[in-house]
């Protein structure tokens, strides 16, 4: 059974990690995917991993650039003949101790993670079909659970979570679902060891309980795909925390 036959999906962050795994999973289940990312090379790798152009249409754009977002949503609607599902995965990460928090870093985190997500929602929602339209926004378990040196990142993801819950309430009358998905630790370039500057005390991270270890991107993609599917038709305005039991 192809859950996404004839379903048109606009997906950001498709050039790496969770976004790539989600693009591949959706395409494998029959979706036509309009795949947005800042990285053309990343998108080319995603298309190659899907076996070449076919179900995945790459589009380079910066989600933090308002004009680029307006253009990307219009291009997606034209290329796909409409948009049924919007999945916001694109995001960036920064770690810093609080005494070194830089305004520019914090602004970039918010602009990419929170404003980028909000802009795609603003532009795509008028096009989404009543009753079957779905928005899935990737937040983070950091939105609601403390992690040292992640204050600004966590705040930007808290913004994604709060935004998504209020949006769910706002569009419920149209029958459109909005689902925030909050991964824990996932093996992608974003979460690599280079994220933590070497002078920081990282012993905390070694002590975090992670009964199921670090996730593979495909494990998060499976949950995103579920949230976007008709199997989740009664799911909206509720965070799906996918952290392998790290915060039981
Ligand atoms: N990896 C984790 O442990 C983890 C945990 C919780 C949440 N997340 C979230 O999952 C999402 C995906 O992260 P990932 O781990 O797959 O990281 P990743 O770095 O592998 O992928 C992120 C993708 O987003 C793209 N991107 C970044 N800024 C962009 C911009 N301004 N415009 C367009 N594209 C942009 C990148 O080019 C990249 O392809 C992010 O929102 C991240 O915050 C990740």
mmCIF file of C-alpha atoms and ligand atoms in Angstrom, residues 13 15-19 37-39 61-64 89-92 108 112 138-141 153 157 183-186 188-191, ligand 1:
data_model
loop_
_atom_site.group_PDB
_atom_site.id
_atom_site.type_symbol
_atom_site.label_atom_id
_atom_site.label_comp_id
_atom_site.label_asym_id
_atom_site.label_seq_id
_atom_site.Cartn_x
_atom_site.Cartn_y
_atom_site.Cartn_z
ATOM 1 C CA UNK A 13 15.842 20.678 4.620
ATOM 2 C CA UNK A 15 19.574 18.076 1.379
ATOM 3 C CA UNK A 16 20.798 16.163 4.426
ATOM 4 C CA UNK A 17 19.981 14.125 7.499
ATOM 5 C CA UNK A 18 16.358 13.896 8.624
ATOM 6 C CA UNK A 19 15.033 15.897 5.658
ATOM 7 C CA UNK A 37 17.381 23.218 0.703
ATOM 8 C CA UNK A 38 20.152 25.808 0.838
ATOM 9 C CA UNK A 39 22.566 23.214 -0.496
ATOM 10 C CA UNK A 61 16.349 28.349 -1.473
ATOM 11 C CA UNK A 62 17.203 29.916 1.886
ATOM 12 C CA UNK A 63 14.252 29.421 4.243
ATOM 13 C CA UNK A 64 15.321 32.567 6.080
ATOM 14 C CA UNK A 89 12.722 20.192 8.500
ATOM 15 C CA UNK A 90 15.413 22.766 7.604
ATOM 16 C CA UNK A 91 17.278 23.966 10.654
ATOM 17 C CA UNK A 92 20.615 24.937 12.125
ATOM 18 C CA UNK A 108 20.281 33.522 12.822
ATOM 19 C CA UNK A 112 16.218 29.983 10.109
ATOM 20 C CA UNK A 138 10.367 19.592 13.162
ATOM 21 C CA UNK A 139 11.106 21.098 16.563
ATOM 22 C CA UNK A 140 13.424 19.327 19.046
ATOM 23 C CA UNK A 141 13.273 17.647 22.436
ATOM 24 C CA UNK A 153 18.925 26.739 19.932
ATOM 25 C CA UNK A 157 12.917 25.289 18.843
ATOM 26 C CA UNK A 183 13.529 14.433 17.810
ATOM 27 C CA UNK A 184 16.095 13.696 20.493
ATOM 28 C CA UNK A 185 19.652 12.935 19.431
ATOM 29 C CA UNK A 186 19.916 11.919 15.768
ATOM 30 C CA UNK A 188 23.316 13.681 11.293
ATOM 31 C CA UNK A 189 25.939 16.338 10.460
ATOM 32 C CA UNK A 190 23.964 18.818 12.611
ATOM 33 C CA UNK A 191 24.515 16.771 15.760
HETATM 34 N N1 LIG B 1 20.186 15.843 14.560
HETATM 35 C C1 LIG B 1 19.598 15.981 15.745
HETATM 36 O O1 LIG B 1 20.070 15.444 16.765
HETATM 37 C C2 LIG B 1 18.331 16.787 15.862
HETATM 38 C C3 LIG B 1 17.643 16.743 17.069
HETATM 39 C C4 LIG B 1 16.467 17.476 17.217
HETATM 40 C C5 LIG B 1 16.012 18.255 16.159
HETATM 41 N N2 LIG B 1 16.714 18.282 14.992
HETATM 42 C C6 LIG B 1 16.201 19.126 13.923
HETATM 43 O O2 LIG B 1 15.985 18.351 12.765
HETATM 44 C C7 LIG B 1 16.096 19.193 11.618
HETATM 45 C C8 LIG B 1 17.009 18.533 10.612
HETATM 46 O O3 LIG B 1 18.285 18.455 11.186
HETATM 47 P P1 LIG B 1 19.348 17.343 10.763
HETATM 48 O O4 LIG B 1 19.830 16.740 12.019
HETATM 49 O O5 LIG B 1 18.827 16.491 9.682
HETATM 50 O O6 LIG B 1 20.512 18.300 10.248
HETATM 51 P P2 LIG B 1 21.315 18.398 8.889
HETATM 52 O O7 LIG B 1 22.328 19.450 9.100
HETATM 53 O O8 LIG B 1 21.758 17.037 8.456
HETATM 54 O O9 LIG B 1 20.198 18.903 7.853
HETATM 55 C C9 LIG B 1 19.686 20.208 7.914
HETATM 56 C C10 LIG B 1 19.399 20.656 6.498
HETATM 57 O O10 LIG B 1 18.816 21.955 6.551
HETATM 58 C C11 LIG B 1 19.406 22.753 5.550
HETATM 59 N N3 LIG B 1 19.365 24.151 5.903
HETATM 60 C C12 LIG B 1 19.991 24.765 6.932
HETATM 61 N N4 LIG B 1 19.750 26.078 6.894
HETATM 62 C C13 LIG B 1 18.945 26.288 5.822
HETATM 63 C C14 LIG B 1 18.368 27.452 5.253
HETATM 64 N N5 LIG B 1 18.572 28.649 5.796
HETATM 65 N N6 LIG B 1 17.598 27.304 4.159
HETATM 66 C C15 LIG B 1 17.394 26.087 3.588
HETATM 67 N N7 LIG B 1 17.935 24.964 4.078
HETATM 68 C C16 LIG B 1 18.698 25.072 5.181
HETATM 69 C C17 LIG B 1 20.841 22.261 5.473
HETATM 70 O O11 LIG B 1 21.465 22.633 4.234
HETATM 71 C C18 LIG B 1 20.670 20.773 5.649
HETATM 72 O O12 LIG B 1 20.502 20.105 4.408
HETATM 73 C C19 LIG B 1 16.592 20.548 12.126
HETATM 74 O O13 LIG B 1 15.494 21.434 12.223
HETATM 75 C C20 LIG B 1 17.138 20.216 13.493
HETATM 76 O O14 LIG B 1 17.128 21.321 14.365
HETATM 77 C C21 LIG B 1 17.853 17.566 14.811
#
